[in-house]
Short mmCIF file of C-alpha atoms and ligand atoms in Angstrom, two decimals:
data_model
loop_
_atom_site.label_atom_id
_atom_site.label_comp_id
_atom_site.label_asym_id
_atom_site.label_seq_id
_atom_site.Cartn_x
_atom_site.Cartn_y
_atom_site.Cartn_z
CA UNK A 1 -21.20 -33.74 14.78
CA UNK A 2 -21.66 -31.01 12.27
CA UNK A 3 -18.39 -28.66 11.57
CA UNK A 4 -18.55 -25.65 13.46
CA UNK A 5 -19.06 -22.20 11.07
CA UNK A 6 -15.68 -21.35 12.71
CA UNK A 7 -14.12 -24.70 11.70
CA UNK A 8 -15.00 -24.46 8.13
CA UNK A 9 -13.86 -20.33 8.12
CA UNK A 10 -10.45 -21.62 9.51
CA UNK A 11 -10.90 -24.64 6.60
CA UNK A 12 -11.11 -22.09 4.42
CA UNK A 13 -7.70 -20.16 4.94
CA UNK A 14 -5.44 -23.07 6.09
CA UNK A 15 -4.13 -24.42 2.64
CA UNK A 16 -4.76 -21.30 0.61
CA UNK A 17 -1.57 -19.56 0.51
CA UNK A 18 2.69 -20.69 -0.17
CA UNK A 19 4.11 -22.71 1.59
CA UNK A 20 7.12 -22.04 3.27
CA UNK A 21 10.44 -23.95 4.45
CA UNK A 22 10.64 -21.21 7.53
CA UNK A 23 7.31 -21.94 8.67
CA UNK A 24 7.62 -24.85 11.40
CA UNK A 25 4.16 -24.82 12.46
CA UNK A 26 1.21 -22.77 10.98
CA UNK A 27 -2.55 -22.92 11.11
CA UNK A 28 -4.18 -24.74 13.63
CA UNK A 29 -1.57 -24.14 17.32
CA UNK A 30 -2.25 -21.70 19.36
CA UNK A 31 0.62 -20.01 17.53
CA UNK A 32 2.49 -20.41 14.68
CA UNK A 33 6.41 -21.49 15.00
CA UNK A 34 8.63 -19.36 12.67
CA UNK A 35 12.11 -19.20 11.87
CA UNK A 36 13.52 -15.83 10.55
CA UNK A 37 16.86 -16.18 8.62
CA UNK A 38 20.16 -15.48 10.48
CA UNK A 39 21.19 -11.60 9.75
CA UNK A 40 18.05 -10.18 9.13
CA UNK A 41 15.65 -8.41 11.10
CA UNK A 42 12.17 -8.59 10.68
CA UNK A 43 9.65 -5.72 9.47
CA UNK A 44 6.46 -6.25 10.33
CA UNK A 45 3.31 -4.46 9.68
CA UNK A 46 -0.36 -4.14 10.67
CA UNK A 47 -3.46 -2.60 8.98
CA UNK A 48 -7.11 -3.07 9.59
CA UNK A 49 -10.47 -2.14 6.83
CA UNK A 50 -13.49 -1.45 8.27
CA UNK A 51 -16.59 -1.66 5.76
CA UNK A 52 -18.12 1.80 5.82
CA UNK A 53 -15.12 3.64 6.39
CA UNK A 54 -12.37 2.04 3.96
CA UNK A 55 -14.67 -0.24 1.43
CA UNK A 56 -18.18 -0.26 0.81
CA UNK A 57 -20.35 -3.19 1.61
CA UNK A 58 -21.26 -3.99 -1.74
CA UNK A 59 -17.36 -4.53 -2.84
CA UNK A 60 -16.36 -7.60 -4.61
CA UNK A 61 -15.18 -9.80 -2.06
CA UNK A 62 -12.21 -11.17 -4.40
CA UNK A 63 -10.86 -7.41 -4.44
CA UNK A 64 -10.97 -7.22 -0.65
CA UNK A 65 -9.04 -10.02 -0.11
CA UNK A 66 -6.72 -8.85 -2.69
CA UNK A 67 -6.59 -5.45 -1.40
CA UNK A 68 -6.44 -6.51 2.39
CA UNK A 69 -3.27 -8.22 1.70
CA UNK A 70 -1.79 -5.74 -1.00
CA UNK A 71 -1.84 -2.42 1.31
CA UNK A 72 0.44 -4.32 3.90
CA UNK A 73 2.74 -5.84 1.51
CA UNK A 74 3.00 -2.23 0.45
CA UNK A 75 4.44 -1.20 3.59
CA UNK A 76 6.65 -4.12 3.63
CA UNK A 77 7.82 -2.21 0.22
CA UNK A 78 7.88 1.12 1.03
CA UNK A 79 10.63 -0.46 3.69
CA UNK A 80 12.51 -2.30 0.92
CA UNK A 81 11.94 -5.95 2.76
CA UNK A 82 11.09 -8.96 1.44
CA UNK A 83 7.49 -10.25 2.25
CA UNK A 84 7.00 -13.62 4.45
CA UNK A 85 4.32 -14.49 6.45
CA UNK A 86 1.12 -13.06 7.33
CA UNK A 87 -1.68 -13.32 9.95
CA UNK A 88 -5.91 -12.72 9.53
CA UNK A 89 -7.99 -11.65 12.11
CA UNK A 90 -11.74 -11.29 10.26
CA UNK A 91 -14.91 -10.24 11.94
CA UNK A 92 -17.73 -11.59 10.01
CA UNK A 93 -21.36 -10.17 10.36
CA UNK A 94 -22.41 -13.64 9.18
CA UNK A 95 -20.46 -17.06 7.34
CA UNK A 96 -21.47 -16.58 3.53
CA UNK A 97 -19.30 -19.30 2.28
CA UNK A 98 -19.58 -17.92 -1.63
CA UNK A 99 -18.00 -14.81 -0.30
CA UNK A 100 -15.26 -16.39 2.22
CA UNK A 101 -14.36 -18.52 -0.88
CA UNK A 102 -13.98 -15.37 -3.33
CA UNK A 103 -12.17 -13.33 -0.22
CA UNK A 104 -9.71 -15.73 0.09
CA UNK A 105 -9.34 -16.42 -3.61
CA UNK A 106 -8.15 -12.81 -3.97
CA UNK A 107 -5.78 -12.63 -0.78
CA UNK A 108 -4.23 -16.22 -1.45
CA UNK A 109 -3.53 -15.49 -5.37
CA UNK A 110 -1.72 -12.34 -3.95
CA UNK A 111 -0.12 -14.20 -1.14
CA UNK A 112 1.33 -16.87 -3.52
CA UNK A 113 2.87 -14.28 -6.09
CA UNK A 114 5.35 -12.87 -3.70
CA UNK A 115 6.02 -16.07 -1.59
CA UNK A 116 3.61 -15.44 1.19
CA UNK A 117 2.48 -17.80 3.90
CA UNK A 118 -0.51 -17.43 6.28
CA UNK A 119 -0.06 -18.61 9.19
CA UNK A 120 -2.61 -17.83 11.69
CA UNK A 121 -5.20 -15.55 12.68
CA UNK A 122 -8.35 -15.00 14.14
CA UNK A 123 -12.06 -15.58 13.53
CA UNK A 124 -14.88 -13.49 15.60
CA UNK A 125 -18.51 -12.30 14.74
CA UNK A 126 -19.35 -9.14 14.36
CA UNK A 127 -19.49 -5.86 11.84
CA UNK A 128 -17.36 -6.97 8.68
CA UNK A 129 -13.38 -6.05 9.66
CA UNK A 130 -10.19 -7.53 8.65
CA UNK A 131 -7.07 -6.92 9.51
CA UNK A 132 -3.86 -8.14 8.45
CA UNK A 133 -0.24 -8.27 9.64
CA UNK A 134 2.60 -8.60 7.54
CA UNK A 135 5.61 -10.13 8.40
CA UNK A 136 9.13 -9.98 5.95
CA UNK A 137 12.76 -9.77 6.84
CA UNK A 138 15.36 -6.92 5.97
CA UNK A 139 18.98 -6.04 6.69
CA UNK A 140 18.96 -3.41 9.17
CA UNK A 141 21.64 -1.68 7.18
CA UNK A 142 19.58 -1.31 4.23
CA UNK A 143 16.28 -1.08 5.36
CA UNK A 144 14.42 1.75 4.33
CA UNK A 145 13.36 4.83 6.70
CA UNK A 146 11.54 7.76 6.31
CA UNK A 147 13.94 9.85 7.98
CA UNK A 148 16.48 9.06 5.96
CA UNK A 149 16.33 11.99 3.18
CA UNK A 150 18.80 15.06 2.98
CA UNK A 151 18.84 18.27 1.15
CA UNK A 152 19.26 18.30 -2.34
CA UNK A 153 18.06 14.15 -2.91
CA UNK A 154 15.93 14.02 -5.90
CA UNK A 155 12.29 12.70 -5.61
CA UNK A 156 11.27 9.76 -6.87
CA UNK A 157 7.54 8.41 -7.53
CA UNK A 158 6.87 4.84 -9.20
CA UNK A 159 3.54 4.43 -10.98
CA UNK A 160 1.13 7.36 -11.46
CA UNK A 161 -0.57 9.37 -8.62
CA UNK A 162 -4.44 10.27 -8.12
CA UNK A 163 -6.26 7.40 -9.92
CA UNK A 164 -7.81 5.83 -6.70
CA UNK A 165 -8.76 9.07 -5.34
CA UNK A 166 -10.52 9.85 -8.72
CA UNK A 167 -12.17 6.59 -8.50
CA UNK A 168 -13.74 6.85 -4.85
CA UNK A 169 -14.58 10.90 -6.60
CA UNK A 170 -16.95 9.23 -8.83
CA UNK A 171 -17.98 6.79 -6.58
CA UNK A 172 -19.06 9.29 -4.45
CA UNK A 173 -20.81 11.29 -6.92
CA UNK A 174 -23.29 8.04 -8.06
CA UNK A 175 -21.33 8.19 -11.33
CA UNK A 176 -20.12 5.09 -13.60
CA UNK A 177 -16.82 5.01 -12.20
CA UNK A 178 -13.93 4.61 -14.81
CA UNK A 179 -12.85 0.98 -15.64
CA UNK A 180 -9.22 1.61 -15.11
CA UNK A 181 -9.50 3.76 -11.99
CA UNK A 182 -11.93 1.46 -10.45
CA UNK A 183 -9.00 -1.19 -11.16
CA UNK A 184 -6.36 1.01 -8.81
CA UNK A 185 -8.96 1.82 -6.15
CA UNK A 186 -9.86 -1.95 -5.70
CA UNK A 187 -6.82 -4.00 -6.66
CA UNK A 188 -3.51 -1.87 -6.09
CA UNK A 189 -0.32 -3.06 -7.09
CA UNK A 190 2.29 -3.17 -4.01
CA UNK A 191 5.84 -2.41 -5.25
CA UNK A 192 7.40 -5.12 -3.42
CA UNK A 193 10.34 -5.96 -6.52
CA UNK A 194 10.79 -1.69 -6.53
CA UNK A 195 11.03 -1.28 -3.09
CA UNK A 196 13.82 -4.90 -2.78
CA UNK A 197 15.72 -2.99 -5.29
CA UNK A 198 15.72 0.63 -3.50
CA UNK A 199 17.16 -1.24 -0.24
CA UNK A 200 20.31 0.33 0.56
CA UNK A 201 20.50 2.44 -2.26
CA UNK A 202 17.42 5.05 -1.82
CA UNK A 203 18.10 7.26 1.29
CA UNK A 204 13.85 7.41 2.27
CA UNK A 205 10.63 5.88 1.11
CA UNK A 206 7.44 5.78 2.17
CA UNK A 207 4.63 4.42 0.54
CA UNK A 208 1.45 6.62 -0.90
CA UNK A 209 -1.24 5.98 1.34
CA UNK A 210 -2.58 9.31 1.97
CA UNK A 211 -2.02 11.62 -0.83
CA UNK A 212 1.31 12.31 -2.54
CA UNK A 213 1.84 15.79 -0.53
CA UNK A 214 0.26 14.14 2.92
CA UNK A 215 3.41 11.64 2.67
CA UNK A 216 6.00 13.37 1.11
CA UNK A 217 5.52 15.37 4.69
CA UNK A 218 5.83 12.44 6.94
CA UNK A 219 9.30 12.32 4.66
CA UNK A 220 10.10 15.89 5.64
CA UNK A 221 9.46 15.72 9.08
CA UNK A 222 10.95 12.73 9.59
CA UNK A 223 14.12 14.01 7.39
CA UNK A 224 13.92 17.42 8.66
CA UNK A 225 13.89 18.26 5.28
CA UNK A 226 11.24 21.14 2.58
CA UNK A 227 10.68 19.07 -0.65
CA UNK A 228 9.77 21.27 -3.74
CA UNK A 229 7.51 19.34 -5.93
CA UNK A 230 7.46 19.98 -10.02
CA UNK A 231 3.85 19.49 -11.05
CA UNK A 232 4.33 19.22 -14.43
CA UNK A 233 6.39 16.26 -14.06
CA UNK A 234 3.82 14.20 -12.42
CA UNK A 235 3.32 10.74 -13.77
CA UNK A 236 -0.40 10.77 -14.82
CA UNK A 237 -2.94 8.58 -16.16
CA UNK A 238 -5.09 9.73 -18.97
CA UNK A 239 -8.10 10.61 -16.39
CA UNK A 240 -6.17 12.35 -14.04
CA UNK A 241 -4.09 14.25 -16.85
CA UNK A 242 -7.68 15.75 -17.78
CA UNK A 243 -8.77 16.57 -14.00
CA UNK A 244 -5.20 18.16 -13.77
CA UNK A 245 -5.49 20.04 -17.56
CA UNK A 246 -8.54 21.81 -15.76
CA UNK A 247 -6.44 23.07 -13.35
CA UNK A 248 -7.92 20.20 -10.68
CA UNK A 249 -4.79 19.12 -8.75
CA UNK A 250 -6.77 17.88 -5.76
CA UNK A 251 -6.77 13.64 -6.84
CA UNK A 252 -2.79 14.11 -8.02
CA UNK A 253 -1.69 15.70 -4.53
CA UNK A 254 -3.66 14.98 -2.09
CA UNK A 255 -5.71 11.16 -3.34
CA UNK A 256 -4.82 8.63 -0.80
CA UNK A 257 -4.79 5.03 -1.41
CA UNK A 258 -2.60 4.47 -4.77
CA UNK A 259 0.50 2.58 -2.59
CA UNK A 260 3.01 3.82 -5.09
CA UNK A 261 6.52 4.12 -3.32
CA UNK A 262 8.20 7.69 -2.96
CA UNK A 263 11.17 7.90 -2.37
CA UNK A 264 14.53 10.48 -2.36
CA UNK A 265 18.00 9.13 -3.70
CA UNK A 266 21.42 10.90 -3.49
CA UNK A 267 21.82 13.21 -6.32
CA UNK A 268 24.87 11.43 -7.29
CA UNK A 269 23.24 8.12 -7.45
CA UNK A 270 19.86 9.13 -8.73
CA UNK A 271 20.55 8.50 -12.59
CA UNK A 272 22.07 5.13 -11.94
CA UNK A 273 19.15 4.02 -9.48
CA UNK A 274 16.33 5.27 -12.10
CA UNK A 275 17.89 3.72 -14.72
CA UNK A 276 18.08 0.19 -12.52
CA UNK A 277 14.39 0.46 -11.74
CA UNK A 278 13.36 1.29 -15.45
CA UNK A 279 15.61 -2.04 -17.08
CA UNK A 280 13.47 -3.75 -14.58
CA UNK A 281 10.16 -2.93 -15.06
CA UNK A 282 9.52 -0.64 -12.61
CA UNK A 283 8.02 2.68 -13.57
CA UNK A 284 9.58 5.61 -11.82
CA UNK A 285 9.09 9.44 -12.56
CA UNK A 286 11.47 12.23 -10.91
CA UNK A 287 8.86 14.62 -9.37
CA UNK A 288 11.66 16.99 -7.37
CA UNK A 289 13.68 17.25 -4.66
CA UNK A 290 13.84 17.44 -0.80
CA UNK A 291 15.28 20.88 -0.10
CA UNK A 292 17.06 23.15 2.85
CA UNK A 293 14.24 24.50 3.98
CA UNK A 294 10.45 23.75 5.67
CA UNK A 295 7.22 22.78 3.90
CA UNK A 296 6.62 21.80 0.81
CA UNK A 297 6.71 24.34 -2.25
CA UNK A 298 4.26 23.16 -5.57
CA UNK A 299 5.54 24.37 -8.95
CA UNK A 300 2.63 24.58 -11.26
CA UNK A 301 3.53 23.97 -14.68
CA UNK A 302 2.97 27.81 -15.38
CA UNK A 303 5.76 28.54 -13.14
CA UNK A 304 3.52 29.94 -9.98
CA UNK A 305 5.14 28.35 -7.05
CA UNK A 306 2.60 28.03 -4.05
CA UNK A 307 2.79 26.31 -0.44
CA UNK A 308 -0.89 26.16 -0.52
CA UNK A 309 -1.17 22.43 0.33
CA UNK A 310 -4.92 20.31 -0.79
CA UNK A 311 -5.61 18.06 2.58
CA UNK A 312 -5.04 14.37 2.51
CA UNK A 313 -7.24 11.63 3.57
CA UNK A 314 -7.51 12.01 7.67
CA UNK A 315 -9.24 9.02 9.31
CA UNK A 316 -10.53 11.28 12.19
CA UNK A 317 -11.42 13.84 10.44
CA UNK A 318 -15.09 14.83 9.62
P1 LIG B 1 -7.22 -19.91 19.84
O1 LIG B 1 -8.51 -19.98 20.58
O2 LIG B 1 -6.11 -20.76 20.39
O3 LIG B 1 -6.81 -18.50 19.52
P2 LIG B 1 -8.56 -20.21 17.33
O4 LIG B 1 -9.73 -21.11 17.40
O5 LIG B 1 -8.79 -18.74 17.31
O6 LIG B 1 -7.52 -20.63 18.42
O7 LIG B 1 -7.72 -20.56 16.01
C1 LIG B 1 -7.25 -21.87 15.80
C2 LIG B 1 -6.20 -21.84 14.72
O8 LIG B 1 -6.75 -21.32 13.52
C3 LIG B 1 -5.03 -20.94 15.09
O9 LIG B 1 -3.84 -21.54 14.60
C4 LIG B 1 -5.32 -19.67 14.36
O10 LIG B 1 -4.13 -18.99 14.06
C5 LIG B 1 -6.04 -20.18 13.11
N1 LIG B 1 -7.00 -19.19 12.56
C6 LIG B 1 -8.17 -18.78 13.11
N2 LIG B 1 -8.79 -17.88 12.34
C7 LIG B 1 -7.97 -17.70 11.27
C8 LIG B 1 -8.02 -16.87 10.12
N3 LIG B 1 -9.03 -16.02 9.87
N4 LIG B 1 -6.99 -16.94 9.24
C9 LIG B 1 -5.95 -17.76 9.46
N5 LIG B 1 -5.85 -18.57 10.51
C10 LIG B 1 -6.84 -18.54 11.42
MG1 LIG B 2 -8.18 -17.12 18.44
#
């Protein structure tokens, strides 16, 4: 009998990723048996792509598997837990097996750099989605929340801000889109190691998916906290420094989709906490602070302060 399109899909995925002691049953139940470790709860995490709306069709499928996988494990991140297992549900328009094989290529080298199993999903026709869950564990005491900041915690931003909403710019505009931004768009880096080592110590996080400003107020609201933002400490690339130099702040504030963690720490531990990350690896820039008050104030590097806030990526809005 000749294997079924949905056999060889489900072929595909079943040996691609880690695998894991906790995992007592994975692909190929009708669910996977998983044993969390005593002490910690789990975070989990869900987001879906939809071609058209968050990739275009003609996007290397390599990247899209990478990039399906990374903006979850950057939630995982932003919440300072440590990644575990994942699930796939994938709506194909049609089974091209050169791109399956490339898609998965991309999520499983990601999966097996931070220890991730996959361990079920789901296969349907249809327009091209994917969605995937996350699944990592955290202590509960140390997990990190977004409501979580106070007055006077200093601002923290890893990486540098703008470059994928730069990209998807010139993109837009039928331009040759720049090497290096085209690299941050397509294959972000989730700040799993940064956000491991922030457990406990930051007080809130949240990971840059819709614009620096667009987050830092999900901070805020959650914190009940203003924030005060010091543009000319921004951590920029060599693009966006330009866009910025022209007095173009739009890709720096308000860019979604460069999952770099932000995140406030007590004043008193700030120094100690930056100088952690840095000895590590991890790139971190002090952008500000939360402050005493609402909304979020911009100081330009000229010294104009202005509440006047560019909009964020918003899914429903046209
Ligand atoms: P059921 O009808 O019981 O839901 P399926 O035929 O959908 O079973 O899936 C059979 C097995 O293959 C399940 O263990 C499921 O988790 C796994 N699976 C299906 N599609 C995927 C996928 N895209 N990625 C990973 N595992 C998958
Ligand atoms: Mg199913």
């Amino acid at each position: 009998m000749p294997i079924s399109e949905f056999d060889l899909i489900r072929q595909y995925f079943a040996h691609a990723t880690a695998a894991r002691a906790d995992v007592l049953l994975g692909i190929g139940d009708d669910c996977a048996l998983l044993r969390p470790p005593a002490g910690s709860c789990l975070a989990v995490s869900v987001d879906t792509l939809v071609e058209g709306r968050h990739f275009l069709s003609q996007v290397d499928p390599e990247s899209l598997g990478h990039k399906a996988l990374a903006v979850n494990l950057s939630d995982l991140a932003a919440m300072g837990a440590d990644p575990a297992w994942a699930t796939l549900a994938i709506t194909l328009a049609e089974v091209d097996t050169g791109w399956l094989r490339a898609f998965v290529d991309g999520f499983a080298a990601l999966a097996a750099a931070h220890g991730v199993q996959l361990v079920g999903g789901d296969t349907t026709r249809g327009p091209l989605s994917i969605t995937v869950q996350v699944h990592g564990f955290v202590d509960p005491g140390k997990a990190l929340r977004r409501a979580g900041g106070r007055p006077g915690d200093r601002l923290f931003v890893s990486g540098c801000v703008g470059d994928a909403g730069l990209a998807l710019q010139q993109a837009g505009e039928g331009a040759p889109v720049d090497r290096y931004l085209q690299q941050r768009l397509d294959r972000p880096t989730p700040r799993v190691a940064l956000g491991r080592m922030l457990a406990g110590r930051a007080n809130a996080a949240i990971d840059v998916s819709d614009g620096l400003v667009a987050d830092l107020g999900h901070i805020c609201a959650a914190s009940v906290t203003g924030a005060r933002i010091e543009l000319d400490r921004l951590p920029l690339s060599p693009p966006l420094a330009a866009e910025c130099a022209r007095g173009n702040w739009r890709h720096a504030l308000a860019g979604g989709d460069d999952y770099e963690l932000l995140f406030s720490v007590d004043p008193l531990q700030a120094e100690a906490l930056a100088a952690d990350c840095r000895a590590a690896g991890e790139p971190v820039q002090e952008i500000g602070c939360l402050v005493d008050d609402s909304g979020i104030a911009l100081v330009y590097p000229d010294g104009r302060v202005s509440k006047e806030i560019p909009d964020g990526f918003d899914h429903f809005r046209d």
